[in-house]
Short mmCIF file of N, CA, C and O in Angstrom, two decimals:
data_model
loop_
_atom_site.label_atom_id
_atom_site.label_comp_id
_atom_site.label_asym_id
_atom_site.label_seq_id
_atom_site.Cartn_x
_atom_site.Cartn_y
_atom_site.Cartn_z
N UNK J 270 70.62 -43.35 -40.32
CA UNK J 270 70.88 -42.91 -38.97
C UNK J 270 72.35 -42.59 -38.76
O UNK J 270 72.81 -42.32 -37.65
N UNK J 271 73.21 -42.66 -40.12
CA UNK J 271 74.43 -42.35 -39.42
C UNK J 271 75.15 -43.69 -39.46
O UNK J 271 74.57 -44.71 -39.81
N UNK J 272 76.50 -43.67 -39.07
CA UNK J 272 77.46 -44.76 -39.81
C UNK J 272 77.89 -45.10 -38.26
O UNK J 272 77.91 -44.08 -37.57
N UNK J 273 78.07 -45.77 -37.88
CA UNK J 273 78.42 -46.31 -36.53
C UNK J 273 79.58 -45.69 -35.86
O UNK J 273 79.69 -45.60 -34.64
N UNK J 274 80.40 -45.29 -36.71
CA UNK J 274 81.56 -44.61 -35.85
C UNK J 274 81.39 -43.08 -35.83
O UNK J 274 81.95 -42.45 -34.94
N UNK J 275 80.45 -42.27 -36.99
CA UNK J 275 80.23 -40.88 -37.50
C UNK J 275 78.96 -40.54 -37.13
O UNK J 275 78.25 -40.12 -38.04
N UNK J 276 78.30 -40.62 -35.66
CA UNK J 276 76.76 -40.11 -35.65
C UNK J 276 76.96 -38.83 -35.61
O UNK J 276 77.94 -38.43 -34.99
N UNK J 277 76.24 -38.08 -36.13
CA UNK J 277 75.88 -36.59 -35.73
C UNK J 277 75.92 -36.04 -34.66
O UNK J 277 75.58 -36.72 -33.69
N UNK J 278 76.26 -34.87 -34.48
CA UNK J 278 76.04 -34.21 -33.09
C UNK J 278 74.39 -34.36 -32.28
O UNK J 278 74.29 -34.58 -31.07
N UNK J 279 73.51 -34.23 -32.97
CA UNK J 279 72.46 -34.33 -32.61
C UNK J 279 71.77 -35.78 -32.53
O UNK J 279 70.69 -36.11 -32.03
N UNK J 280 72.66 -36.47 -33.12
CA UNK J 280 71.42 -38.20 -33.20
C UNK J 280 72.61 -38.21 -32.01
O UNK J 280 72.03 -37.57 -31.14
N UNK J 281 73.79 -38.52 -31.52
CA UNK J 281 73.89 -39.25 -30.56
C UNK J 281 72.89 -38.46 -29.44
O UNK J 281 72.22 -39.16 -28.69
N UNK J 282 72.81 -36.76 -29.34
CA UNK J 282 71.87 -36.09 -28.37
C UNK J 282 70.49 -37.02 -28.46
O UNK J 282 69.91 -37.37 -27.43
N UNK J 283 69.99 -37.39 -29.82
CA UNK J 283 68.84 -37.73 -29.71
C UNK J 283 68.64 -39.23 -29.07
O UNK J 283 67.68 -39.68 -28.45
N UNK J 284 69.97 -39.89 -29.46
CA UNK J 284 69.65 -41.71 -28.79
C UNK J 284 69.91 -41.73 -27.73
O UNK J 284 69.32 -42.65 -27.17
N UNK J 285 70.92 -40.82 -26.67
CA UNK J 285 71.06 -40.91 -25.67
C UNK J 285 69.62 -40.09 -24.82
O UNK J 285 69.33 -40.16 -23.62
N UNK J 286 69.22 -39.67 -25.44
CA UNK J 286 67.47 -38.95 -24.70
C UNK J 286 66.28 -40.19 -24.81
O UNK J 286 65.13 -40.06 -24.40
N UNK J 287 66.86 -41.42 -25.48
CA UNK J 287 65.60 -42.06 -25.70
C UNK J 287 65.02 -42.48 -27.42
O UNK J 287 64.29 -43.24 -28.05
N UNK J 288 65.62 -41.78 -27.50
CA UNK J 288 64.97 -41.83 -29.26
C UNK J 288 63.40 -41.64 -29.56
O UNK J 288 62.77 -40.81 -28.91
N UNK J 289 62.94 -42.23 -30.30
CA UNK J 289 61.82 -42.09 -31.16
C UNK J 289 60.81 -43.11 -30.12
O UNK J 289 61.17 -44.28 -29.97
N UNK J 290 59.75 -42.69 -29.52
CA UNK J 290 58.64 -43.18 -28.78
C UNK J 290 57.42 -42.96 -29.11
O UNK J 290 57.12 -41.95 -29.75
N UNK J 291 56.34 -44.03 -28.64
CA UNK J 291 55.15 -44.26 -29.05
C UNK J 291 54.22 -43.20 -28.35
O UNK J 291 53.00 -43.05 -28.44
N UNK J 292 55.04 -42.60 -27.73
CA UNK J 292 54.51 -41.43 -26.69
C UNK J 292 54.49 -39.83 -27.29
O UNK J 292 53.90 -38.87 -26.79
N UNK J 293 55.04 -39.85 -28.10
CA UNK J 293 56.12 -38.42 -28.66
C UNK J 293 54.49 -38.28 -29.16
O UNK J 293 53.81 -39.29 -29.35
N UNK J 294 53.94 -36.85 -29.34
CA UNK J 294 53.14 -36.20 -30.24
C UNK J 294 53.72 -36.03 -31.35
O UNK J 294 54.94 -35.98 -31.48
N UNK J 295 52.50 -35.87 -32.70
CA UNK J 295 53.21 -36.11 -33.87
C UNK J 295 54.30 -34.73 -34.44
O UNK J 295 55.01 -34.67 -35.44
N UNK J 296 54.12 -33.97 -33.62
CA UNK J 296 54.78 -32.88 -33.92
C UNK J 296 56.34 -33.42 -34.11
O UNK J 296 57.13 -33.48 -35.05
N UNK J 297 56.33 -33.93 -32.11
CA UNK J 297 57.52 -34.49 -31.81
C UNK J 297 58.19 -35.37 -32.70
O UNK J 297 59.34 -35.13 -33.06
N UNK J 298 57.32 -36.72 -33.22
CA UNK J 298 58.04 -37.45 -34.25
C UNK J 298 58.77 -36.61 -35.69
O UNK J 298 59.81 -36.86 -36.29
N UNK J 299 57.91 -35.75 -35.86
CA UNK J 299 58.18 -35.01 -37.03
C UNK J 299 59.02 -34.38 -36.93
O UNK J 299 59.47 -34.13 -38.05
N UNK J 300 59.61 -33.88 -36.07
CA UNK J 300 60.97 -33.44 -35.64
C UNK J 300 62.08 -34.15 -35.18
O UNK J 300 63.21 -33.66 -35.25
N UNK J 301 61.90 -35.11 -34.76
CA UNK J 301 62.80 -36.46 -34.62
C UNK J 301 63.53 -36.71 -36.07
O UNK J 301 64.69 -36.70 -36.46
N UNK J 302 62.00 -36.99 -36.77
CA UNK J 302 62.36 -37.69 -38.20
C UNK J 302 63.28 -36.64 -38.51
O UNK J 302 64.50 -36.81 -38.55
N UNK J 303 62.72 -35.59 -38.71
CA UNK J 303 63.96 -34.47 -39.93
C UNK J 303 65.30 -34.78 -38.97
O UNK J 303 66.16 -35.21 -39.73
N UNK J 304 65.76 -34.73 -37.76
CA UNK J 304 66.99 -35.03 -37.48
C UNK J 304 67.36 -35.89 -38.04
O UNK J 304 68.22 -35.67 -38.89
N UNK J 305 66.88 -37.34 -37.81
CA UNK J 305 67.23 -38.42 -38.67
C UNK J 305 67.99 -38.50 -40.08
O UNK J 305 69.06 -39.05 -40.36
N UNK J 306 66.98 -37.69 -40.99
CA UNK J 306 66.95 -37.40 -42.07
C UNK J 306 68.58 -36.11 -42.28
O UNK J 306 69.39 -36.22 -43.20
N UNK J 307 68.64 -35.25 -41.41
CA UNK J 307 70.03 -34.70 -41.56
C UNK J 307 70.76 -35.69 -41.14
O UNK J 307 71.47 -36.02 -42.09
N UNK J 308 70.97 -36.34 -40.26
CA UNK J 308 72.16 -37.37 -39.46
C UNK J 308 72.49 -38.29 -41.11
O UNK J 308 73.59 -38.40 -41.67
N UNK J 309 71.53 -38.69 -41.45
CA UNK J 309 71.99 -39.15 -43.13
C UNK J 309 72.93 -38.64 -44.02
O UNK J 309 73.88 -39.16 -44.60
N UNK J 310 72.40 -37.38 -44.02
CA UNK J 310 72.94 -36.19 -44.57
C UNK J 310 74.43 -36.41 -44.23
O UNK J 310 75.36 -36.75 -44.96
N UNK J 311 74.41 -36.19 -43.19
CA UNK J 311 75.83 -36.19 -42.17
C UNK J 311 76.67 -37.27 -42.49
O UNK J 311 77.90 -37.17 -42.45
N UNK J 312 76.21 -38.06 -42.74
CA UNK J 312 76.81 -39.55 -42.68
C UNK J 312 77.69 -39.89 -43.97
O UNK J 312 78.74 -40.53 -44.08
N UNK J 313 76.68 -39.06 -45.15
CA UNK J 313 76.57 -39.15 -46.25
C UNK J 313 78.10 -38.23 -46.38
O UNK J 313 79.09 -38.72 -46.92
N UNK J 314 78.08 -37.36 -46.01
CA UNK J 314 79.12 -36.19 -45.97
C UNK J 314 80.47 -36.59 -45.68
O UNK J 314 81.48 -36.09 -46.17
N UNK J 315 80.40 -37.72 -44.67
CA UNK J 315 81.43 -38.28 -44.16
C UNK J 315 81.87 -39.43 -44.79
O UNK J 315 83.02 -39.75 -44.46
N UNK J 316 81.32 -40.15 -45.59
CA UNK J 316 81.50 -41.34 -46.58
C UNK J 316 81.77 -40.55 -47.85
O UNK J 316 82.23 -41.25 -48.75
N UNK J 317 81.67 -39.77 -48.04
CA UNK J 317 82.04 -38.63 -49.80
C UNK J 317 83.45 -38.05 -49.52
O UNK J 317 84.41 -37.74 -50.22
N UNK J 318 83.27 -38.05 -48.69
CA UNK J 318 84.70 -37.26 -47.88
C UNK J 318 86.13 -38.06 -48.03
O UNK J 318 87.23 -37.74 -48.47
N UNK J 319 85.53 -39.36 -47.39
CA UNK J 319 86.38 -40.68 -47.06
C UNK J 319 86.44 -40.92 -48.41
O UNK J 319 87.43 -40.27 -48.76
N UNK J 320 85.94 -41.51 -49.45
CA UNK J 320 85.83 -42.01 -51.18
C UNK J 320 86.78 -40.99 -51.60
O UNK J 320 87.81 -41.34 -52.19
N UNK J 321 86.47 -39.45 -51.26
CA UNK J 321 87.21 -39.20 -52.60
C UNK J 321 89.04 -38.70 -51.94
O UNK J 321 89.98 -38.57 -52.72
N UNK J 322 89.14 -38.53 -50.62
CA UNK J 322 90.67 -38.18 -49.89
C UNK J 322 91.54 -39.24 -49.91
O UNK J 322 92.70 -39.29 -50.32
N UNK J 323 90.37 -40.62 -49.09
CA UNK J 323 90.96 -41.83 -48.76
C UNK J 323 90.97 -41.84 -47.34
O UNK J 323 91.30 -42.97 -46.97
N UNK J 324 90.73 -40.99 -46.24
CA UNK J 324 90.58 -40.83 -45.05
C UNK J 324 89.50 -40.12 -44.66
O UNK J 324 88.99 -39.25 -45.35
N UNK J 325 88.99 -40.56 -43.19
CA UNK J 325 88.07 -39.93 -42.45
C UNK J 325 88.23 -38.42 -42.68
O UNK J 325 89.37 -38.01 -42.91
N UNK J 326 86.91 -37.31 -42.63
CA UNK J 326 87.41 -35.98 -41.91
C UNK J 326 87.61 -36.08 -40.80
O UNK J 326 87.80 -34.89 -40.56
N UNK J 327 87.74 -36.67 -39.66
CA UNK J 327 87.83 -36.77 -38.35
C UNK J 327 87.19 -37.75 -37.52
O UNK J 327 86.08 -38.25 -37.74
N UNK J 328 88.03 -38.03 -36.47
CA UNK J 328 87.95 -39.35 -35.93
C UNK J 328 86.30 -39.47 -35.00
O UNK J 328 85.72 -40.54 -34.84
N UNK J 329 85.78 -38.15 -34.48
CA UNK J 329 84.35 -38.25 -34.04
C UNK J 329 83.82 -36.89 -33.82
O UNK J 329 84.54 -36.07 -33.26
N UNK J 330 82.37 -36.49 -34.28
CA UNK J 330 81.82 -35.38 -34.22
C UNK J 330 81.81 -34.50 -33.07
O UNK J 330 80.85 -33.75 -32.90
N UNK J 331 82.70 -34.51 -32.33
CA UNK J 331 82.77 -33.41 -30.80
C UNK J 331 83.63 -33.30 -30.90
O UNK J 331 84.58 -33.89 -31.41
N UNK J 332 83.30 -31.86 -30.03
CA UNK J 332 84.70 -30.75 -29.67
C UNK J 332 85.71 -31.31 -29.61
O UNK J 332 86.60 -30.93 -30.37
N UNK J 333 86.00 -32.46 -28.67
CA UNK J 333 87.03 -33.56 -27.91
C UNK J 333 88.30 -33.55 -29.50
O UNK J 333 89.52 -33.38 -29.53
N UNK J 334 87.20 -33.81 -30.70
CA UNK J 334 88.32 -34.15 -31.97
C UNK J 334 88.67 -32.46 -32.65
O UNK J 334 87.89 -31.52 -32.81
N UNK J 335 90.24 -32.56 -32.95
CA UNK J 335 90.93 -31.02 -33.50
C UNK J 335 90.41 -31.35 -35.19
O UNK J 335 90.30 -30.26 -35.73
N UNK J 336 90.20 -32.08 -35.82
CA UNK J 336 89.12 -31.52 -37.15
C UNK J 336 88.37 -31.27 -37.33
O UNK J 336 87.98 -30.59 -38.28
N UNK J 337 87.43 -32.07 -35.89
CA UNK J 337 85.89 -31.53 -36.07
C UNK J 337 85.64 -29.82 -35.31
O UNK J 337 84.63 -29.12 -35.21
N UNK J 338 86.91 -29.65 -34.94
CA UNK J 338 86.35 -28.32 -34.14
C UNK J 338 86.86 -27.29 -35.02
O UNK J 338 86.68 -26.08 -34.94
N UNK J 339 87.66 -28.10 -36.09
CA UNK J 339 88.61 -26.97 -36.63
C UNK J 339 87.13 -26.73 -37.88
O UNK J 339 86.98 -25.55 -38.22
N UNK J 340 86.28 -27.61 -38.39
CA UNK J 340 84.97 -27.57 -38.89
C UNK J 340 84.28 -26.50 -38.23
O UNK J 340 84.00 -25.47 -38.83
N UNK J 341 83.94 -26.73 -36.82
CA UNK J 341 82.97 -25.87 -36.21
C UNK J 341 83.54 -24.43 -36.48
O UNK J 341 82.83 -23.59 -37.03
N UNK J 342 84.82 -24.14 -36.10
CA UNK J 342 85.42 -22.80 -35.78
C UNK J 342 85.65 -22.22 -37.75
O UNK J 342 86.13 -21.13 -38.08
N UNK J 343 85.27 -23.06 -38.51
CA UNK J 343 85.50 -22.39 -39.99
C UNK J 343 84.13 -22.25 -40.31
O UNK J 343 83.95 -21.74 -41.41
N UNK J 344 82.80 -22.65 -39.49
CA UNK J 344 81.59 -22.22 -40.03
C UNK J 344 81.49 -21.09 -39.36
O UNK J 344 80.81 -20.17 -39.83
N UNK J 345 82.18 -20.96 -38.06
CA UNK J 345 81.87 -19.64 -37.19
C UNK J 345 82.35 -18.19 -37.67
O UNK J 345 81.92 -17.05 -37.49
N UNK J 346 83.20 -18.62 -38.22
CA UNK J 346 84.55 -17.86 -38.83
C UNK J 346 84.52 -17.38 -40.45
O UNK J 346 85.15 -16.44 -40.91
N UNK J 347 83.65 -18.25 -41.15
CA UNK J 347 83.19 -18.42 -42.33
C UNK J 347 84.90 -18.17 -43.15
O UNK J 347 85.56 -17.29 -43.69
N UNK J 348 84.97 -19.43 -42.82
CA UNK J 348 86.37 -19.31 -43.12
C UNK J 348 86.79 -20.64 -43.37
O UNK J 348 86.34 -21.55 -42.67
N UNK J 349 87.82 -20.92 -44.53
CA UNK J 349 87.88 -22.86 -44.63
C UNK J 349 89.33 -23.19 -43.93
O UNK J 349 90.31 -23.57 -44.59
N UNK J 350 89.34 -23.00 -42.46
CA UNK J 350 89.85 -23.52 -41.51
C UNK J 350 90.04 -25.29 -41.47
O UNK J 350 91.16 -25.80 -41.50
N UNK J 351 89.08 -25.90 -41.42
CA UNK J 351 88.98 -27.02 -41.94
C UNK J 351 90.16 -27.43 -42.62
O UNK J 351 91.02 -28.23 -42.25
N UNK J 352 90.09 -26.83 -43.55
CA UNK J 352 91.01 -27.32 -44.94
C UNK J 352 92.28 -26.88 -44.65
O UNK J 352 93.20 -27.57 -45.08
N UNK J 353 92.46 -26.23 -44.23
CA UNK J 353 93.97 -25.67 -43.69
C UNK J 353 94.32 -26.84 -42.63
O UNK J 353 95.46 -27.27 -42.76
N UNK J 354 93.70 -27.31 -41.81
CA UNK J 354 93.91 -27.61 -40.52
C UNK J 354 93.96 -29.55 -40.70
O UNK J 354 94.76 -30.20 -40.02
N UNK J 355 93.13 -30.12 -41.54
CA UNK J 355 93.11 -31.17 -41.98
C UNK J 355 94.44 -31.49 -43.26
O UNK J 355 94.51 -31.06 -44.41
N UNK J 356 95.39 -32.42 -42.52
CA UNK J 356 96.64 -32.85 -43.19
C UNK J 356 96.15 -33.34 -44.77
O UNK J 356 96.49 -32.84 -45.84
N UNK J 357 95.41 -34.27 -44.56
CA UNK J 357 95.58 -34.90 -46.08
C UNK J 357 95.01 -33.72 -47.12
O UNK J 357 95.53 -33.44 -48.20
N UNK J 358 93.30 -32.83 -46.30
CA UNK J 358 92.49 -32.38 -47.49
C UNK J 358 93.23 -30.71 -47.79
O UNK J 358 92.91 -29.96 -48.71
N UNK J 359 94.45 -30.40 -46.55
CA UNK J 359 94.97 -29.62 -47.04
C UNK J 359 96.50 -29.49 -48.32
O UNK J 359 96.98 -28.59 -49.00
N UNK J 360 96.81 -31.07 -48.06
CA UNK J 360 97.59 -30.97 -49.01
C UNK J 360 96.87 -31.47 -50.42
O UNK J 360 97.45 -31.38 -51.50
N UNK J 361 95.96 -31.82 -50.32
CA UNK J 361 95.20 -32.17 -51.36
C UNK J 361 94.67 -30.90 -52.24
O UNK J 361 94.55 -30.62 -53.43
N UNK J 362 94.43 -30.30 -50.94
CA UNK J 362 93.94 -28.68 -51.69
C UNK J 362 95.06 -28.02 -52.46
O UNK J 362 95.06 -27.90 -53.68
N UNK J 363 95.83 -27.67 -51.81
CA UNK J 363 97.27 -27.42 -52.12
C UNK J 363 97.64 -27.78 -53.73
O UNK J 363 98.01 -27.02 -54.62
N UNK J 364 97.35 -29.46 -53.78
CA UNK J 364 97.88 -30.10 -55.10
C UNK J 364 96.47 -29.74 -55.81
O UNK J 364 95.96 -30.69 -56.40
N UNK J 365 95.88 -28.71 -55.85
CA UNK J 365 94.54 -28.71 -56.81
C UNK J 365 93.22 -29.75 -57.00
O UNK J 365 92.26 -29.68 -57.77
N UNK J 366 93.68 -31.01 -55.70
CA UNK J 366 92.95 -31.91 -55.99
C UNK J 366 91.52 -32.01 -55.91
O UNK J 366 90.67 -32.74 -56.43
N UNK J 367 91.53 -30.83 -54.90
CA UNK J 367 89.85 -30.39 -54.30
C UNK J 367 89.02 -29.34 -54.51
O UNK J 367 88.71 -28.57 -53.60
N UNK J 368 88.65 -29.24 -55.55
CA UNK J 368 87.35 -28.25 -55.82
C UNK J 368 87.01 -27.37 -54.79
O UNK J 368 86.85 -27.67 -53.60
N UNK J 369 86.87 -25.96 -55.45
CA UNK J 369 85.71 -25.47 -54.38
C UNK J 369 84.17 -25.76 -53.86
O UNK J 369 83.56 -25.51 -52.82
N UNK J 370 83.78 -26.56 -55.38
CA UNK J 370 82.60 -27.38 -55.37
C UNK J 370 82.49 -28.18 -54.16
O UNK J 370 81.79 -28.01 -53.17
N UNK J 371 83.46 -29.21 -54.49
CA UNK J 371 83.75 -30.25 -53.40
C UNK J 371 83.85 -29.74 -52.14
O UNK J 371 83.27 -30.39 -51.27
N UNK J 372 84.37 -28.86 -51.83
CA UNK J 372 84.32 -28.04 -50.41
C UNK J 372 83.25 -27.89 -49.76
O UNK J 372 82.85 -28.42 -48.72
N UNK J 373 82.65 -26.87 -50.64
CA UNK J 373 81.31 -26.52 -50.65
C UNK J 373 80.07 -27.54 -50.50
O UNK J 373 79.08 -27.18 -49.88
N UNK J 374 80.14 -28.80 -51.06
CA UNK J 374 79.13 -29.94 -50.38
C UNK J 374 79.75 -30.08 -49.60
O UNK J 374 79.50 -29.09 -48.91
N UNK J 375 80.56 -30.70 -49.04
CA UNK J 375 80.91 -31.41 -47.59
C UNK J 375 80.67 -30.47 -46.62
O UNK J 375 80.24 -30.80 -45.52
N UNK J 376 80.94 -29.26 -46.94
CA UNK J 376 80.54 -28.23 -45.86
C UNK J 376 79.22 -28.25 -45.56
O UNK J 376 78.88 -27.98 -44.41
N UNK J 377 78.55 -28.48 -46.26
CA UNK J 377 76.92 -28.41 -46.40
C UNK J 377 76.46 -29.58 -46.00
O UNK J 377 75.38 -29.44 -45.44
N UNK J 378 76.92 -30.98 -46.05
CA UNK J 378 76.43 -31.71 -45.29
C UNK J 378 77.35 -32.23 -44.46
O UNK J 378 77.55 -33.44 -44.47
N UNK J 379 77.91 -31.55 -43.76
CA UNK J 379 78.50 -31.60 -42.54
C UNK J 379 78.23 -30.52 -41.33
O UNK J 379 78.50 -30.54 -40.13
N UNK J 380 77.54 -29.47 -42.27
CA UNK J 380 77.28 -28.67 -41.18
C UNK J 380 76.50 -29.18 -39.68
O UNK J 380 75.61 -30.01 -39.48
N UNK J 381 77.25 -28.33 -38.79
CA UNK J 381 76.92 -28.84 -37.47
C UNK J 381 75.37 -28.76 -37.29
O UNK J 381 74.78 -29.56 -36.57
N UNK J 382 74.62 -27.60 -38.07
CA UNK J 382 73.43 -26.97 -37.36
C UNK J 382 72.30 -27.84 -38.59
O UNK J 382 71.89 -27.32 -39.62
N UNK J 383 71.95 -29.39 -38.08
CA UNK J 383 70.75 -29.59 -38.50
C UNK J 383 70.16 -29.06 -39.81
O UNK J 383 70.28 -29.38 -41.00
N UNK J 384 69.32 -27.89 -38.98
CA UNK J 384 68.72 -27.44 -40.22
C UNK J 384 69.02 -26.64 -41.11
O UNK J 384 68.20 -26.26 -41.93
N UNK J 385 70.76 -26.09 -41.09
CA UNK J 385 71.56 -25.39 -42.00
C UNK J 385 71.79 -26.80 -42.77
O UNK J 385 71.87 -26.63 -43.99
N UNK J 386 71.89 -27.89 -42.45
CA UNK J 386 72.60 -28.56 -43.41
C UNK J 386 72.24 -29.24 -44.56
O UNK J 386 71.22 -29.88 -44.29
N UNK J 387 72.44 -29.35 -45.26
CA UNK J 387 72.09 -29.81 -46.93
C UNK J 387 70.76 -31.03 -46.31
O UNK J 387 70.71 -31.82 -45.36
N UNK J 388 69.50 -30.50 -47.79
CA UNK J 388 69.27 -31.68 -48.18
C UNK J 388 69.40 -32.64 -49.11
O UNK J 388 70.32 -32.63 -49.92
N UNK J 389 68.42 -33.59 -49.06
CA UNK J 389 69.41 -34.68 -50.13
C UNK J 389 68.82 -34.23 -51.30
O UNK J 389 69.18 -34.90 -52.27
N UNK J 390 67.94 -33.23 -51.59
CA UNK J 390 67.64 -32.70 -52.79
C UNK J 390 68.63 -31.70 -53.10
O UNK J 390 68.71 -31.34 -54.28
N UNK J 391 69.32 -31.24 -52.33
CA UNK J 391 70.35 -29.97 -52.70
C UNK J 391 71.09 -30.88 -52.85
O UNK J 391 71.44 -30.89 -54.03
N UNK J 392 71.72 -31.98 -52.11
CA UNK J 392 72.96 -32.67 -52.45
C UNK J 392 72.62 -33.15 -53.64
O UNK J 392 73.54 -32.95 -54.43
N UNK J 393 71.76 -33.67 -54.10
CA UNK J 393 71.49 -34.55 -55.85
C UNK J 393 71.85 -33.21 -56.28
O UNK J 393 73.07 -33.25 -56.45
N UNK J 394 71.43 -32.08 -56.54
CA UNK J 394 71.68 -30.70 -57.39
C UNK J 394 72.62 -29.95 -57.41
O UNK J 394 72.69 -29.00 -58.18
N UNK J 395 73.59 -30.28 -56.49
CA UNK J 395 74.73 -29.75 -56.60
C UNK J 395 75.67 -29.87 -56.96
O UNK J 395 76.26 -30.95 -56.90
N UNK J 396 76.46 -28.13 -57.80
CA UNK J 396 77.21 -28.26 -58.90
C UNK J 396 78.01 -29.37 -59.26
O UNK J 396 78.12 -29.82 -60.40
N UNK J 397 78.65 -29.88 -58.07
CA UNK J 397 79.88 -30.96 -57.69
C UNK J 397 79.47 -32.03 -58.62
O UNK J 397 79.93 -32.33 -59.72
N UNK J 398 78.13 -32.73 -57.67
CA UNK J 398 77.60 -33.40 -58.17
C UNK J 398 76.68 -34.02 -59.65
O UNK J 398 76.42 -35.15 -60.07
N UNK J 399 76.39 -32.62 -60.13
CA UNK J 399 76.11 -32.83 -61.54
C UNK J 399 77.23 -32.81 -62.52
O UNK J 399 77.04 -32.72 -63.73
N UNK J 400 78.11 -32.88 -62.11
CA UNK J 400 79.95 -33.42 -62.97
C UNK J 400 79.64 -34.67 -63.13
O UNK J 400 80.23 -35.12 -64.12
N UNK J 401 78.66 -35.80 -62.38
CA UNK J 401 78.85 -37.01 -61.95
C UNK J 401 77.53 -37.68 -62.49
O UNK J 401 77.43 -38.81 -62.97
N UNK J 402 76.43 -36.66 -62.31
CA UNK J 402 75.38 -37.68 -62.38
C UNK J 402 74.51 -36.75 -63.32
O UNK J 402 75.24 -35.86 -63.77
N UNK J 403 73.09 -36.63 -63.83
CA UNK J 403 72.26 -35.61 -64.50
C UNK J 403 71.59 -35.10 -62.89
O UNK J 403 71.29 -35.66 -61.84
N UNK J 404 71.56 -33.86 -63.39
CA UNK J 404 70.47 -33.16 -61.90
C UNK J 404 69.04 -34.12 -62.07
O UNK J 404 68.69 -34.81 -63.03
N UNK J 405 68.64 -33.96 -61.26
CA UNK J 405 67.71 -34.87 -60.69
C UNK J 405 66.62 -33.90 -61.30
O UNK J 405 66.47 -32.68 -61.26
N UNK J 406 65.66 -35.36 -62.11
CA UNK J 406 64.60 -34.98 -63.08
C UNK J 406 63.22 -34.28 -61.91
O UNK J 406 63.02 -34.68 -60.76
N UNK J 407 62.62 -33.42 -62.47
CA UNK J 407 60.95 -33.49 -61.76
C UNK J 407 60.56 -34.56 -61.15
O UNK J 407 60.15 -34.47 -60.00
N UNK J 408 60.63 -35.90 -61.86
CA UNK J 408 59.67 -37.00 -61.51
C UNK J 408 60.50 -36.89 -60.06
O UNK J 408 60.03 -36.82 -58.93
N UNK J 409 62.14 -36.89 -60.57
CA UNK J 409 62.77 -37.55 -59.06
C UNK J 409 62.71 -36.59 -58.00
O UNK J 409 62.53 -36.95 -56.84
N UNK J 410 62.85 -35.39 -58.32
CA UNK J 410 62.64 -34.41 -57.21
C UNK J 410 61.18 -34.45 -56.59
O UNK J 410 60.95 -34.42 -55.38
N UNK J 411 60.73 -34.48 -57.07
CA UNK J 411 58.94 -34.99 -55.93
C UNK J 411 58.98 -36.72 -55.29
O UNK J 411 58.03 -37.37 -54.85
N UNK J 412 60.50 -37.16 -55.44
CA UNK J 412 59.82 -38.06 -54.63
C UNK J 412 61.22 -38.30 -53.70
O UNK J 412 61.29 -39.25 -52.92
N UNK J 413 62.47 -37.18 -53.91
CA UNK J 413 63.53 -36.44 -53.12
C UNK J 413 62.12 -35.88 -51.77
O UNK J 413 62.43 -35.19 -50.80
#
């Protein structure tokens, strides 16, 4: 559900509506869940982020914070604003420390829009990530 200080744009929308009820049609749950299931995503994005810089990407997912908007305005823009605009991951970039790989996931599971954003089967498969681990076998992808 997300890390206590890093909820998603949409799970705090979703806990402040009530959350998940015994009432919801199953459609409804089923659409709950996949938020859920990105807000992970999200969370996930934001703890990979933190491991490999040493700092947050930003202090909370709304406009209110200048990294997270400088995020929004580089997906709008298709442009890595972000990285320019963020002190540490731009000097990090700068010193070669950050992959385009690496870019490229966090962008993906940070994206603002839900269902643009990575799943955890793309995150196991991606390039970045197979530096690190073996791509994820058949057996494991059917149960990704």
């Amino acid at each position: 559900m997300g890390t206590a200080a890093y909820l998603s744009p949409e799970l705090i929308e979703l806990t402040s509506n009530g959350g998940l009820s015994i009432c919801d049609s199953p459609d409804k749950i089923a659409e709950k869940l996949d938020i859920l299931k990105a807000g992970d995503i999200f969370a996930l994005g934001v703890t990979l982020f933190t491991m490999v810089t040493g700092v947050a990407p930003f202090a909370s997912a709304t406009k209110n914070d200048a990294n997270y908007r400088a995020l929004l305005l580089g997906k709008r823009k298709k442009c890595d604003w972000f990285w320019k605009k963020h002190i540490i991951a731009k000097s990090m970039t700068e010193k070669g420390l950050l992959s385009e790989e690496f870019k490229n996931l966090v962008e993906g599971m940070l994206d603002p829009t839900p269902s643009d954003r990575l799943t955890i089967f793309s995150v196991v498969n991606h390039p970045w990530m197979s530096k690190f681990i073996n791509p994820a076998s058949e057996e494991t992808n059917q149960v990704l």
